[in-house]
Every structure is written in structure tokens, then in C-alpha cells.
Coordinates of C-alpha atoms and ligand atoms in Angstrom, one line a residue:
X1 CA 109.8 67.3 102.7
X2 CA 108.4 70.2 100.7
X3 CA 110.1 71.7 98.2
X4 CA 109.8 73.9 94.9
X5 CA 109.7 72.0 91.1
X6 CA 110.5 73.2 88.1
X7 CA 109.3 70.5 86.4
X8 CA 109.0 72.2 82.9
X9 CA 110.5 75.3 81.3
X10 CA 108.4 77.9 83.1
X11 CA 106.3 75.6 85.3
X12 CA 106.8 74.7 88.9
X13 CA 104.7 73.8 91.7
X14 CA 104.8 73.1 95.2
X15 CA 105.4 69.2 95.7
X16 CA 106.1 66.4 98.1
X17 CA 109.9 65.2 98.1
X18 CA 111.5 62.2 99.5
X19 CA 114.7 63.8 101.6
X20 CA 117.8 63.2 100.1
X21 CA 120.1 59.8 101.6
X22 CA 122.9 60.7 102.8
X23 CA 126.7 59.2 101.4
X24 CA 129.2 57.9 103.4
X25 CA 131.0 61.1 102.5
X26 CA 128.1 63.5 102.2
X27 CA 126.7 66.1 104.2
X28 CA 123.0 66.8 104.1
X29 CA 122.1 70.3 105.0
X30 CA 118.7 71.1 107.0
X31 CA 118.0 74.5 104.9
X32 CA 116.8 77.5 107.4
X33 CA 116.7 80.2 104.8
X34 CA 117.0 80.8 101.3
X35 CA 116.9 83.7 99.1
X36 CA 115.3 84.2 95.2
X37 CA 117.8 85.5 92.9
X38 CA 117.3 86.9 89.6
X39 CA 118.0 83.7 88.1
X40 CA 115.8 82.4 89.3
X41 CA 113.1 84.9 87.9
X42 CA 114.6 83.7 84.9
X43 CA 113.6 79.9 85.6
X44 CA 110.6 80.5 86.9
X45 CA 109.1 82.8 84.4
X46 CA 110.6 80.3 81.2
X47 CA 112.8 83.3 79.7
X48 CA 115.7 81.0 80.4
X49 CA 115.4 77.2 79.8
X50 CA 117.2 74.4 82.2
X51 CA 116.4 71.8 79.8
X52 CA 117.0 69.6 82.4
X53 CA 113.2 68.6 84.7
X54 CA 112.4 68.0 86.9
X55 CA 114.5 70.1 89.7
X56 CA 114.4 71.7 92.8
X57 CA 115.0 75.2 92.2
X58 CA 117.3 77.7 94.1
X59 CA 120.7 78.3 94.4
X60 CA 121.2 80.9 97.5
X61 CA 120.8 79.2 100.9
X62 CA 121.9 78.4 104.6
X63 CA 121.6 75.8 107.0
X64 CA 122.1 73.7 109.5
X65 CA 124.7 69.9 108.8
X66 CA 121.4 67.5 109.9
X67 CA 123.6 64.6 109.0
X68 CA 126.8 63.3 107.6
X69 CA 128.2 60.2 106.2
X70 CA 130.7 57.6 108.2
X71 CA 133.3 58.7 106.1
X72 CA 132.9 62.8 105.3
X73 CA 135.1 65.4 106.0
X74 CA 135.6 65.7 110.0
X75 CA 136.6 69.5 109.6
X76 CA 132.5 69.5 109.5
X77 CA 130.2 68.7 112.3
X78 CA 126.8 68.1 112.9
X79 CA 125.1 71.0 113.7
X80 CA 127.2 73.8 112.4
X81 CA 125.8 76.6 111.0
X82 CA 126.6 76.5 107.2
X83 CA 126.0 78.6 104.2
X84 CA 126.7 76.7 100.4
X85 CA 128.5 79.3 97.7
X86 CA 125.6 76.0 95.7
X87 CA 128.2 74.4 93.5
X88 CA 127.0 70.4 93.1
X89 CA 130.2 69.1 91.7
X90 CA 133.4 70.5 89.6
X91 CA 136.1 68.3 87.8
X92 CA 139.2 69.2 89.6
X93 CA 140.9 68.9 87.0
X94 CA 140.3 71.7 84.5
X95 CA 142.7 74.8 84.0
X96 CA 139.3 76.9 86.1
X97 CA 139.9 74.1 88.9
X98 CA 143.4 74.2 88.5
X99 CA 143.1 78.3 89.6
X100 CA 140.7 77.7 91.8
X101 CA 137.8 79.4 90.0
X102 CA 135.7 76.3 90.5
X103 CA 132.2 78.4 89.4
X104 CA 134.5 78.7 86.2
X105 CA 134.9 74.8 85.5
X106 CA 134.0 73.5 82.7
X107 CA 132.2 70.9 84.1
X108 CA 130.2 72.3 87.0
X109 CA 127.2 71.2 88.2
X110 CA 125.0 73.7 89.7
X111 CA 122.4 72.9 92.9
X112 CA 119.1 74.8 91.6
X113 CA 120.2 74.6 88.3
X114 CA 122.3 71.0 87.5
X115 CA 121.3 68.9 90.3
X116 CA 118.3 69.8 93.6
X117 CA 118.6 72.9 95.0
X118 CA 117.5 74.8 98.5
X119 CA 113.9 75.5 98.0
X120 CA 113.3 72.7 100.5
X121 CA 113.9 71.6 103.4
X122 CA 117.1 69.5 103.4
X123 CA 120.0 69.5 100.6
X124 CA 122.6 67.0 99.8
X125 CA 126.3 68.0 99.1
X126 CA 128.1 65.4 98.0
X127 CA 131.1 63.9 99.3
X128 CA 133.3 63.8 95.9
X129 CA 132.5 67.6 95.7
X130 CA 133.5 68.3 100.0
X131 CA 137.3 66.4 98.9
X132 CA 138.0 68.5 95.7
X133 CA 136.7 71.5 96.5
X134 CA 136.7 72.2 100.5
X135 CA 135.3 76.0 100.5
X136 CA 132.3 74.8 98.6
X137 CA 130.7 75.2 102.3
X138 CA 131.6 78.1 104.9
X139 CA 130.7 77.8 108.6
X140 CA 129.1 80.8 109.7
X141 CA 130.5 83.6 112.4
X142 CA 128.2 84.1 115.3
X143 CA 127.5 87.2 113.9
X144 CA 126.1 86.3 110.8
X145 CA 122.6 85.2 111.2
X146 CA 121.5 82.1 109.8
X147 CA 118.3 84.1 108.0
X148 CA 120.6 86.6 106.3
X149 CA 123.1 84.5 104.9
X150 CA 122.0 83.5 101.6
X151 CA 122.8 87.0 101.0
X152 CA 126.2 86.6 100.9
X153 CA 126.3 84.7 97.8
X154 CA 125.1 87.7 95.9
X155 CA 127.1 89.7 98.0
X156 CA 130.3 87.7 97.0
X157 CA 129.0 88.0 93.0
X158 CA 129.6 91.9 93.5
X159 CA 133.2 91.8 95.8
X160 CA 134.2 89.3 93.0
X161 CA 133.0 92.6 90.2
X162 CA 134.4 95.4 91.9
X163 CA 137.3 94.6 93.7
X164 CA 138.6 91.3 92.1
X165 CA 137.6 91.9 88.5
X166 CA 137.3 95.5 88.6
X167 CA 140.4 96.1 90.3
X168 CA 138.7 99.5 92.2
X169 CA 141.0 102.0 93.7
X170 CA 140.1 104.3 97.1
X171 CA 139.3 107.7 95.3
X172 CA 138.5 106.3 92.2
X173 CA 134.8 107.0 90.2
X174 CA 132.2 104.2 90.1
X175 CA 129.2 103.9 87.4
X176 CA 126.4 101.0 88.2
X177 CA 124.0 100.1 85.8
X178 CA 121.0 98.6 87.2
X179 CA 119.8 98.7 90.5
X180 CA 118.7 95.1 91.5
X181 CA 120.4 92.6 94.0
X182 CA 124.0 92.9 92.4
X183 CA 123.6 96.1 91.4
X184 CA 122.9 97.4 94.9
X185 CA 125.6 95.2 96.3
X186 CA 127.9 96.3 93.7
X187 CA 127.1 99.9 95.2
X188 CA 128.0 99.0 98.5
X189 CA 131.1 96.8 98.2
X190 CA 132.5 100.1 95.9
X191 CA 131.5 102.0 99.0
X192 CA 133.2 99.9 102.1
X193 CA 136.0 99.9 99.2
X194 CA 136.3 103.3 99.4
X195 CA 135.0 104.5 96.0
X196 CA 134.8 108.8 95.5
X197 CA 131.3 108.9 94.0
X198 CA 129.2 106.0 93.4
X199 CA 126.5 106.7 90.9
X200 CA 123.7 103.9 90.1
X201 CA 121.7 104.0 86.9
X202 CA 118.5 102.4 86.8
X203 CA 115.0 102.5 85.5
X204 CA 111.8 105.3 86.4
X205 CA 110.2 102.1 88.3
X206 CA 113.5 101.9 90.6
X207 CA 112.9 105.4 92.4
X208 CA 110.7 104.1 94.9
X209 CA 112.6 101.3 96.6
X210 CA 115.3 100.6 95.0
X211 CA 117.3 104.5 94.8
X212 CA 117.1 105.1 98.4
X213 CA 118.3 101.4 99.2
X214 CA 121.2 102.5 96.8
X215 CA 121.7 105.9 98.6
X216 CA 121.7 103.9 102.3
X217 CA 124.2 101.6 101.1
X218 CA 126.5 104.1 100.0
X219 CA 125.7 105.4 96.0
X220 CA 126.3 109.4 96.0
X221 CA 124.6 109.6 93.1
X222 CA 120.9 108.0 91.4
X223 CA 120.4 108.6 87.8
X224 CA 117.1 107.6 86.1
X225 CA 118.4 106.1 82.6
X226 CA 115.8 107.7 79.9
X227 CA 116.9 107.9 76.7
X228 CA 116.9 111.7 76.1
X229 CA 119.3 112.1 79.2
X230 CA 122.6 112.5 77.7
X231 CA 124.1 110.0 80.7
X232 CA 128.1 110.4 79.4
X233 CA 127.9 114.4 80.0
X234 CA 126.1 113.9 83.4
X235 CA 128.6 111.7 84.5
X236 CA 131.3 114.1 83.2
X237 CA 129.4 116.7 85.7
X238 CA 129.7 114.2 88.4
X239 CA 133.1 112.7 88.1
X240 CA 134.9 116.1 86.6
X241 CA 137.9 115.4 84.8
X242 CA 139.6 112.3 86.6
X243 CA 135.7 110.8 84.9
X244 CA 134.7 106.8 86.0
X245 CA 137.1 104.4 86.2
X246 CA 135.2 101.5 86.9
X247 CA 131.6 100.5 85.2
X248 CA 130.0 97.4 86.5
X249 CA 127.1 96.5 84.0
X250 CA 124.2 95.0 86.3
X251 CA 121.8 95.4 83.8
X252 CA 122.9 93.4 81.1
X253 CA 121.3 95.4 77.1
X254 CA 123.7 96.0 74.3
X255 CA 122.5 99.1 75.2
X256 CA 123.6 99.8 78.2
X257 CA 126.9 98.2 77.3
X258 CA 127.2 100.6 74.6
X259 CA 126.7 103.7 76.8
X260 CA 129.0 102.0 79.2
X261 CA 132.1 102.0 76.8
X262 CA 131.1 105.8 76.1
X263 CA 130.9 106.9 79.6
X264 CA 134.3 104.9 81.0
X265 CA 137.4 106.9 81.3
X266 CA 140.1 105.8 78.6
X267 CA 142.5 103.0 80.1
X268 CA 139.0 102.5 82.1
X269 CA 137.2 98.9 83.1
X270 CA 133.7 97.0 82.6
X271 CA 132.4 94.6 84.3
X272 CA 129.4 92.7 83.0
X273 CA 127.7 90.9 85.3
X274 CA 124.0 91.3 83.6
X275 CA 122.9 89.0 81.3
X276 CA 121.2 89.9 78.0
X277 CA 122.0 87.4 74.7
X278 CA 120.8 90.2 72.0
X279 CA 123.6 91.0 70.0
X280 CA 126.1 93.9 70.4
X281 CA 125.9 95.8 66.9
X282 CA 128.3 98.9 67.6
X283 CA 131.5 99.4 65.9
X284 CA 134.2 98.1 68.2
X285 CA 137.1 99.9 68.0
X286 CA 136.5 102.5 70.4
X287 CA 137.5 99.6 73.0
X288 CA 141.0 100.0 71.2
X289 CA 141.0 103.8 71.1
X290 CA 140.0 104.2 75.0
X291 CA 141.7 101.2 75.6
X292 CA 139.3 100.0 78.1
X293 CA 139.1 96.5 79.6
X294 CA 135.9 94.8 79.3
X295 CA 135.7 91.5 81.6
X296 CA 132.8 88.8 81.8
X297 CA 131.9 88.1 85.0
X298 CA 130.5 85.2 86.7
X299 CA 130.2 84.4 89.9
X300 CA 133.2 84.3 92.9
X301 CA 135.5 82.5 94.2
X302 CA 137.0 81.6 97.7
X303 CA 138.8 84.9 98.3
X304 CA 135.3 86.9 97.2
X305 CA 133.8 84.6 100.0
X306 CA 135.7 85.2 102.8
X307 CA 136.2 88.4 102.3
X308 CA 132.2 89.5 102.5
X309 CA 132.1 87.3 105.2
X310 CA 134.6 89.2 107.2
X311 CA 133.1 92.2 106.1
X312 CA 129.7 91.0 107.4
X313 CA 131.0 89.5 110.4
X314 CA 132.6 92.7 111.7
X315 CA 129.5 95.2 110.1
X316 CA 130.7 96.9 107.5
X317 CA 128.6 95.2 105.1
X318 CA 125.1 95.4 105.3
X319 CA 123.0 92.0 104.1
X320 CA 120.0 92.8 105.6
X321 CA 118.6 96.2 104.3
X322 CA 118.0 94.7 101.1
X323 CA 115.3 92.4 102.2
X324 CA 111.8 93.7 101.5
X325 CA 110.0 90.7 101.9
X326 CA 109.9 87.3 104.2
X327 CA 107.6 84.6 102.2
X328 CA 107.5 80.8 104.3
X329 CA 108.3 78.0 101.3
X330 CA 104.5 77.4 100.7
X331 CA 103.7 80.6 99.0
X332 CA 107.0 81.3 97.1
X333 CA 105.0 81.6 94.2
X334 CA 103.9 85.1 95.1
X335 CA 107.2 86.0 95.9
X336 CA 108.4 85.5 92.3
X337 CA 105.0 87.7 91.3
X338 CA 106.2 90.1 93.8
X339 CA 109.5 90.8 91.8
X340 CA 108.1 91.2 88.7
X341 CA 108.2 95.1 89.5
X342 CA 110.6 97.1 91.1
X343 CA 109.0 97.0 94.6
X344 CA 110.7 94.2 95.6
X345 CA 114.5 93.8 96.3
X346 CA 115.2 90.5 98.1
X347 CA 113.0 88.1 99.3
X348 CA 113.7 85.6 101.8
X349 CA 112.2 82.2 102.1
X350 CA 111.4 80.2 105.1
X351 CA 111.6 76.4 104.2
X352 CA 109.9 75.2 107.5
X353 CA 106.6 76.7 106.4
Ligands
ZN1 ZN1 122.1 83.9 92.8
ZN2 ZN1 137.1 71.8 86.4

């Protein structure tokens, strides 16, 4: 099999693979489509480092079980139609497992970032991980295609921001900073959720594609961020007096963090899903005065899951208008060129070609 390698910080090719053996508790997953996530981006450009070479990369992905050991889990069959939220293996035992936050455990084990991942053609999941942790794997409704479900992990990411973390009311006033993947999701979950105005913050290279993918998944409102717009008072002319209740920091600057704890309504929330490791140098105790929660997010959990899926399932939530590009596994490489600007949204990958 073919498949993607990261086999130094910032270096990958296209190589030859021997296809994972399969357990006598494991599944082994034939992957029909995957996605590229911002992460990703991350690997692939060396801004973040694994530390760990070589590796299959990616982390969003669906499938078909190809195969399954003597002894795995016979909830599972051959041939279902599967999507991975792409944990490798958790401890079960941690206070994270113990809530069932696996993502959260201490010692997870990642697939595209730990351990192989789907930018390939078939994927292991092992049988130690199908026993501790038995939503690790979802079978697909019928009306979920097979090509747009990788989608639902980032879609989960953002159900897990706004509604689990962020707590969001119907009614209530919603600020997004940054208008990628989970930005854009983040938009639409707050809009299915029944958010008054939805306004997404992003960048001057954003107003092409990625504003009126925002407006078609539900954001009232697109805002480019400059630094001589006075963002708080705009907001104020949006939201009036009852202001933004909810911030979800997709973008991930001090920065922007800053003007988020400026803009939220006191006894308001934050959610932080972007990533940024520059320090935050502001004086703090506005977060006392406003009394505003600010929460670190990462990832979902099993509720986050089956709730986008029932959301996709039934149509209310939209996986597929995000995708700007198809790429077949051979020329991926362009695909991570491709979102280096702001023209590109999600990009799915064909593993068979
Ligand atoms: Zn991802
Ligand atoms: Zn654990």
C-alpha cells in the first residue's frame, strides 16, 4: 500500500508500505477517504514537531472493516461502513478515562500523530483500544456518505466548543475568531443550536471563500479583523445590550485572545480551540472583574460524536459545503500547498489513487 511519511520534522514523501497484520482482536480498516486538517499543516510544513519518525500522517478518516481478528469485538463486522474519532490507544485508567474524555487521557496515543495514521490505504485499530474504549469507531448511517465523513471529526471538535464547553443558549450572541475548518463549523453548530447572531472574524485573505462559506452555514455577520477596526464597539452595534455571550477562539494569537476577553459580555465564556504557544502578556484581572470563563478545548468526546452524527444523518448539518478540493493520495502534496492561502477550506483525499 501507498501511503504519506513524515519521516522528519517537516519532510514527507509518498512511499511504499507493508499493510498493517491484523490482531486477533484488531480491526483493520480499508480507508476510502480522508481529510487534511490544520494539524496537519502544522506537520507537514515543520512548525510543529512529532519528534517521533517515521509516521504515517493523518488523523481524519473513514472506511470500510477489510478484516478482523478471531477474537475482536463481534458488535463489528466485516464490511461496515466505519468512521475513527483516530485515537490509537488510551489507559483506561486515568481520571480523563475514568469520565470518559478519552482524547483527554494522559496517555493517549494518537493515529497520525503517536502511531500510523489514514493517509493510506488500510489502518490498524487495535484490539486493547476496541475493549477499553468501544466509541473509538462509529458505524456510519446510510445517509452519511462514506467520502464526507472524515468531516465529522472536525465537526464534533466544534459541537464539543459550542454546545458542550461553551454551554450556548437559543437567543444567545456568538463571536468566532477565525474562519478555517473549526471556525466555520463552530459557525454552523451555533446556528443548528439556535444562536441570535453569529458573527465570524477572520483575515482580508478570508473574503473570498471562506466569508460566504460562513454566511451559507449560518454566520449573520463577517468581520474582517484589521487592527484599526475597533472590533468590541462593532460587536456592541451588533449584539446591542444583551452583547456576546459566547466567544470561541479559532484562531489561536494572544491577540486575539485579548480582544476576545474585551468583547465577551461579563459572566460571558471562551472557548480556545486555536493553538498559538506565544505568551499571553495582558494584565489578567479583567477575567475576575467580567467574571468570564475561559476553557481550553481539545478535541470531543462520545456525546459530541453522536450528536453531529445525528445531526448529519437527518440534514441539519452540512459536511459537505466545506470541501473545496478532491486530491487522490498521490498528489496530496499539493493539497497541503493548496492551503497555504485562504482559497482552500477542506480538502479531501482519495487513498485508492
Ligand atoms: Zn483534525
Ligand atoms: Zn487514561
Amino acid at each position: 500500500m501507498k501511503g504519506l511519511v513524515l519521516y522528519e520534522c517537516g519532510k514527507t514523501e509518498i512511499r511504499e508500505l507493508e499493510r498493517p497484520v491484523c490482531g486477533d482482536r484488531d480491526i483493520i480498516i480499508k480507508v476510502e477517504s480522508a481529510a487534511i486538517c490544520g494539524g496537519d499543516v502544522h506537520f507537514y510544513n515543520g512548525t510543529l514537531d512529532l519528534g517521533n519518525y517515521p509516521i504515517i500522517m493523518g488523523h481524519e478518516f473513514a472506511g470500510i472493516i477489510a478484516e478482523m481478528g478471531v477474537n475482536a469485538d463481534k458488535y463489528w463486522k466485516v464490511g461496515d461502513r466505519v468512521v475513527s474519532e483516530n485515537t490509537y490507544s488510551v489507559c483506561g485508567r486515568c481520571p480523563s478515562c475514568e469520565k470518559g474524555n478519552f482524547v483527554n487521557c494522559e496517555n493517549r496515543r494518537t493515529m497520525g500523530c503517536d502511531e500510523n495514521g489514514a493517509f493510506t490505504q488500510y489502518v490498524r485499530v487495535p484490539g486493547e483500544l476496541l475493549e477499553v474504549y468501544k466509541n473509538c469507531l462509529f458505524r456510519l448511517p446510510d445517509s452519511i456518505p462514506t467520502e464526507y465523513a472524515p468531516l465529522l471529526e472536525p465537526a464534533a471538535n466544534a459541537y464539543m466548543a459550542v454546545v458542550q464547553e461553551g454551554r450556548l443558549m437559543p437567543g444567545e450572541n456568538v463571536v468566532i475568531f477565525g474562519a478555517g475548518a473549526l471556525g466555520l463549523y463552530s459557525a454552523q453548530i451555533a446556528s443548528v443550536s439556535g444562536a441570535a447572531n453569529i458573527i465570524v472574524v477572520g483575515m482580508e485573505s478570508d473574503k473570498e471563500t471562506r466569508f460566504p462559506c460562513a454566511r451559507k452555514l449560518g454566520a449573520t455577520h463577517t468581520i474582517v479583523n484589521r487592527e484599526e477596526l475597533k472590533l468590541a464597539e462593532e460587536v456592541k452595534k451588533i449584539c446591542g445590550v444583551s452583547g456576546a455571550a459566547l466567544v470561541i477562539d479559532a484562531a489561536g494569537p494572544p491577540a486575539v485572545l485579548k480582544q476576545a476577553v474585551g468583547l465577551v459580555r461579563n459572566d460571558g465564556t471562551i472557548v480556545r480551540i486555536g493553538m498559538n504557544d506565544r505568551p499571553f502578556d495582558q494584565g489578567m484581572n479583567v477575567i475576575n472583574v467580567k467574571s468570564i470563563d475561559i476553557k481550553g478545548h481539545m478535541g470531543y468526546n462520545t456525546t459530541s460524536w453522536r450528536n453531529v452524527m445525528n445531526l448529519a444523518a437527518c440534514g441539519k448539518l452540512d459536511l459537505g459545503t466545506m470541501v473545496t478540493h478532491r486530491l487522490p493520495l498521490t498528489r496530496i502534496q499539493e493539497g497541503f500547498d493548496l492551503l497555504k492561502d485562504s482559497s482552500a477550506i477542506k480538502i479531501l483525499i482519495d487513498p485508492d489513487q
